[in-house]
mmCIF file of C-alpha atoms in Angstrom:
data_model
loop_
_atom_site.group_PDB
_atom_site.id
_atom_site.type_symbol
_atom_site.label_atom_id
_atom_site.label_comp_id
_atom_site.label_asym_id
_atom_site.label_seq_id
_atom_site.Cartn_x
_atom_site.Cartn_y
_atom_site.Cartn_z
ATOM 1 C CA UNK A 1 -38.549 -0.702 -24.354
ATOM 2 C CA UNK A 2 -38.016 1.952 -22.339
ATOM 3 C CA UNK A 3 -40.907 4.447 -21.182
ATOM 4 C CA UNK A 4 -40.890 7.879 -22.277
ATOM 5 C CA UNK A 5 -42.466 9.233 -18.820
ATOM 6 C CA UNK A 6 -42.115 7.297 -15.428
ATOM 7 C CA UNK A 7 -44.657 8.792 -13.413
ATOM 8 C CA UNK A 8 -43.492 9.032 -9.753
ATOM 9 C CA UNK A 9 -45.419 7.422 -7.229
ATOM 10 C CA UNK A 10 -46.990 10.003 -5.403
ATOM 11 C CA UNK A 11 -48.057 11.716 -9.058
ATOM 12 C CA UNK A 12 -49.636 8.293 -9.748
ATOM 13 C CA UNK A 13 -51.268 8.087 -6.205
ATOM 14 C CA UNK A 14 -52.946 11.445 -6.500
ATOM 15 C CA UNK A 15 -53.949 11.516 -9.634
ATOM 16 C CA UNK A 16 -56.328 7.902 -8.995
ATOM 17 C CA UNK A 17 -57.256 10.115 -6.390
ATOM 18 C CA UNK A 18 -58.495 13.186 -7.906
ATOM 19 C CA UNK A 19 -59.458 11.167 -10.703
ATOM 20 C CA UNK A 20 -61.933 9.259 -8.258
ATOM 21 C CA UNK A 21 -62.941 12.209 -6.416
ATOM 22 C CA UNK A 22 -64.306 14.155 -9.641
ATOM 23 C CA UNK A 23 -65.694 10.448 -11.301
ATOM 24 C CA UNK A 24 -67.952 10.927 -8.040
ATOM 25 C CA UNK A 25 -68.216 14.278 -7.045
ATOM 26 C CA UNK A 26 -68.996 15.653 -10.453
ATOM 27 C CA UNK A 27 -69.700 13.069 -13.023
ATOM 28 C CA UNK A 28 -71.632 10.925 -10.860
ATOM 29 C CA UNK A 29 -74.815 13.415 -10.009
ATOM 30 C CA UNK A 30 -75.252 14.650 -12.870
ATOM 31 C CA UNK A 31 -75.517 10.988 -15.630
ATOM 32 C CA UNK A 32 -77.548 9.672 -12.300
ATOM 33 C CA UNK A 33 -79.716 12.842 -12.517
ATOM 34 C CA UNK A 34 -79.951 12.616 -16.610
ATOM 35 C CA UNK A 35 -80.777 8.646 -16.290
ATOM 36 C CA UNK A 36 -83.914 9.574 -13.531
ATOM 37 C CA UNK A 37 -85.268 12.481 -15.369
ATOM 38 C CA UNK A 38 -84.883 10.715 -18.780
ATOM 39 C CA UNK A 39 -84.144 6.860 -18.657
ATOM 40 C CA UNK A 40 -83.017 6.393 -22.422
ATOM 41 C CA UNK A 41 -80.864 3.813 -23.916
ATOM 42 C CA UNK A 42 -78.347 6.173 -24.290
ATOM 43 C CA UNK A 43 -78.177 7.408 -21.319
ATOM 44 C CA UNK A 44 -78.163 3.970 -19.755
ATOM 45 C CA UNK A 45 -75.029 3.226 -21.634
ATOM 46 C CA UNK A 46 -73.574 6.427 -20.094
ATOM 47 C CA UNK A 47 -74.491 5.201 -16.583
ATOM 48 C CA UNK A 48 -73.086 1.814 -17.117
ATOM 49 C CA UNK A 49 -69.805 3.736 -18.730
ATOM 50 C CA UNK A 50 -69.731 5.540 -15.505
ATOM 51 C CA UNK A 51 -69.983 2.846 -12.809
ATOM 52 C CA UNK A 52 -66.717 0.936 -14.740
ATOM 53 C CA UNK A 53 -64.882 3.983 -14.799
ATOM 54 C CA UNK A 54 -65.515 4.625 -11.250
ATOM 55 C CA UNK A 55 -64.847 0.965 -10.436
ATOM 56 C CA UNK A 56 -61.631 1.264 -12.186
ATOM 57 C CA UNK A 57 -60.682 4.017 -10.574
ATOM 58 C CA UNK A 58 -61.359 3.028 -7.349
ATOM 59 C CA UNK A 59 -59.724 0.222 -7.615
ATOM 60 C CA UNK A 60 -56.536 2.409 -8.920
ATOM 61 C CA UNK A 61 -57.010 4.413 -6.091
ATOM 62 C CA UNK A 62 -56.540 1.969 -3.702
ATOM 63 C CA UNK A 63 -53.890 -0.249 -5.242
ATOM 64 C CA UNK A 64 -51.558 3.104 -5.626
ATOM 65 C CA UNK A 65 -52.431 3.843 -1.566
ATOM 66 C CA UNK A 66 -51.368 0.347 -0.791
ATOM 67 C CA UNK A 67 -48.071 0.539 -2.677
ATOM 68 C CA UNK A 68 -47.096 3.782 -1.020
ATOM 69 C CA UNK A 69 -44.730 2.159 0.957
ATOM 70 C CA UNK A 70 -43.046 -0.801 -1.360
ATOM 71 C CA UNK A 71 -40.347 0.444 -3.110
ATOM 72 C CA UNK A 72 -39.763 2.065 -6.232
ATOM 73 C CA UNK A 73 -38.165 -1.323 -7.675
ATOM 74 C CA UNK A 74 -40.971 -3.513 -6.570
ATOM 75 C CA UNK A 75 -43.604 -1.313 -7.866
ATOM 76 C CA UNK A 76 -42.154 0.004 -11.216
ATOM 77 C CA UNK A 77 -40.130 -2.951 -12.146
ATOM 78 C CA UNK A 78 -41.959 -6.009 -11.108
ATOM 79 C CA UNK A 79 -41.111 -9.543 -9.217
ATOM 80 C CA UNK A 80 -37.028 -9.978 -9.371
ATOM 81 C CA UNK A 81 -35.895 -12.992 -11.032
ATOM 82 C CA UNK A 82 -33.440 -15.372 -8.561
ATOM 83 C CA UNK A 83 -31.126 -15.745 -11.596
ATOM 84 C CA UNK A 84 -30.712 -12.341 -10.859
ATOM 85 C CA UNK A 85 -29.319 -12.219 -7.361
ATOM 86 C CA UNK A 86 -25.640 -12.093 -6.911
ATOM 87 C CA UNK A 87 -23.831 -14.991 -5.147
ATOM 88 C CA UNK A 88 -22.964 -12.656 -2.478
ATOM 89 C CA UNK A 89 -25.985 -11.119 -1.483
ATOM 90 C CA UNK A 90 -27.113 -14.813 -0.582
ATOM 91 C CA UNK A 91 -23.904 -15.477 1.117
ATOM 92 C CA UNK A 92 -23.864 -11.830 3.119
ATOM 93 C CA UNK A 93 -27.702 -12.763 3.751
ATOM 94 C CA UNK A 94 -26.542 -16.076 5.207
ATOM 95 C CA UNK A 95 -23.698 -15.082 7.182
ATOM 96 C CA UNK A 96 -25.142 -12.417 9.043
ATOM 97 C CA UNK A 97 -27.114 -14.517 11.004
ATOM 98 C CA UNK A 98 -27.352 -18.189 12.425
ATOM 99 C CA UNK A 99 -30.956 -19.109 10.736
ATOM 100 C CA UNK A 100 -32.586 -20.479 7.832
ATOM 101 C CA UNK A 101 -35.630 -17.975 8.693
ATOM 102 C CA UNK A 102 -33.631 -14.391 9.357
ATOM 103 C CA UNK A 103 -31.245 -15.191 6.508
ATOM 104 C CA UNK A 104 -34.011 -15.604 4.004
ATOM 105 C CA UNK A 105 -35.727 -12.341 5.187
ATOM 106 C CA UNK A 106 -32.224 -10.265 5.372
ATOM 107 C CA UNK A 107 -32.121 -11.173 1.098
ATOM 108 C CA UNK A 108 -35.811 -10.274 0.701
ATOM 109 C CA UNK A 109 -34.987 -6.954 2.135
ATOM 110 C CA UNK A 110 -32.099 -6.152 -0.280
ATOM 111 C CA UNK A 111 -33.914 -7.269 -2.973
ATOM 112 C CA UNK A 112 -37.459 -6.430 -2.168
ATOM 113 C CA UNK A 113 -39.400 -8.336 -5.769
ATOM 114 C CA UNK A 114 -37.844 -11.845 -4.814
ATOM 115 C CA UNK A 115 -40.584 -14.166 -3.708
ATOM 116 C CA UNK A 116 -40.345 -15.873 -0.470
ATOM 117 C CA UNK A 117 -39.821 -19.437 -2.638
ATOM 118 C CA UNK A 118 -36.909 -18.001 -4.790
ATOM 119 C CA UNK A 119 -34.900 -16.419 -1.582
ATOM 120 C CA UNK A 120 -35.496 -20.060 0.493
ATOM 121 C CA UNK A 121 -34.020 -21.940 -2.600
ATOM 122 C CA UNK A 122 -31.149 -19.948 -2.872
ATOM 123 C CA UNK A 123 -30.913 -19.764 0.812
ATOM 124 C CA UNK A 124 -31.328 -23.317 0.845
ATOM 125 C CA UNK A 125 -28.644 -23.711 -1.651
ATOM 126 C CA UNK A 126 -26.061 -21.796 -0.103
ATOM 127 C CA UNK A 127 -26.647 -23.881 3.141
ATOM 128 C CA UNK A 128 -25.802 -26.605 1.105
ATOM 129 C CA UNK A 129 -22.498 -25.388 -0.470
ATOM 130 C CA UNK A 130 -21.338 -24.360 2.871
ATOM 131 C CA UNK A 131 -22.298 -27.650 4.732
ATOM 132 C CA UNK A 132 -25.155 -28.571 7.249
ATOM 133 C CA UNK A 133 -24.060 -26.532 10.360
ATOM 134 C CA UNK A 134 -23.895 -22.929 8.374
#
């Protein structure tokens, strides 16, 4: 299904932000002030509903910060599948260098959401096809 807005990264990272920012700035002081001046059930509840919010936020925040640099693919799309790798991105990946190690790390970077497992494998498997000296 596709999704009727893609928010773009930096929308996504700022808004966590701001979001956070006025959860404490403005929210915060005044449910803490209402709970200390008059500690009702209610307001309790509104306390507690604050300190998830902010929690979740927070942790948006700094999940969006992290991914800042990851690209789009990786972020949006998810993990790539190794069923979805061409045959010659391995073999490109495998011929531009002598190594297992730089190899598997030259088809991580062009695709960027295969796992380090999934690119040895197919690294592996290549290897294979083209003998033990290659």
């Amino acid at each position: 299904m596709a999704e009727w807005w893609v928010p773009s990264r930096r929308v996504e990272r700022w808004g966590q932000t701001i979001g956070l920012v006025l959860l404490i700035g403005v929210v915060g002081p005044s449910t803490i002030h209402t709970v200390a001046t008059e500690p009702t059930t209610g307001n309790w509840v509104r306390l507690a509903i604050w300190l998830f919010a902010t929690a979740g936020f927070a942790y948006g925040t700094v999940q969006a910060w992290r991914n800042r640099n990851k690209p789009q693919s990786e972020w949006w799309e998810g993990p790539t599948a190794p069923t979805e790798i061409p045959a010659d991105d391995v073999r490109n990946a495998l011929a531009s260098t002598d190594d297992r190690i730089p190899a598997i790390k030259a088809l991580r970077e062009l695709h960027p959401g295969l796992g380090l497992k999934d690119a040895m494998d197919l690294i592996d498997a290549q290897r294979g096809e083209q003998g033990p000296h290659h």
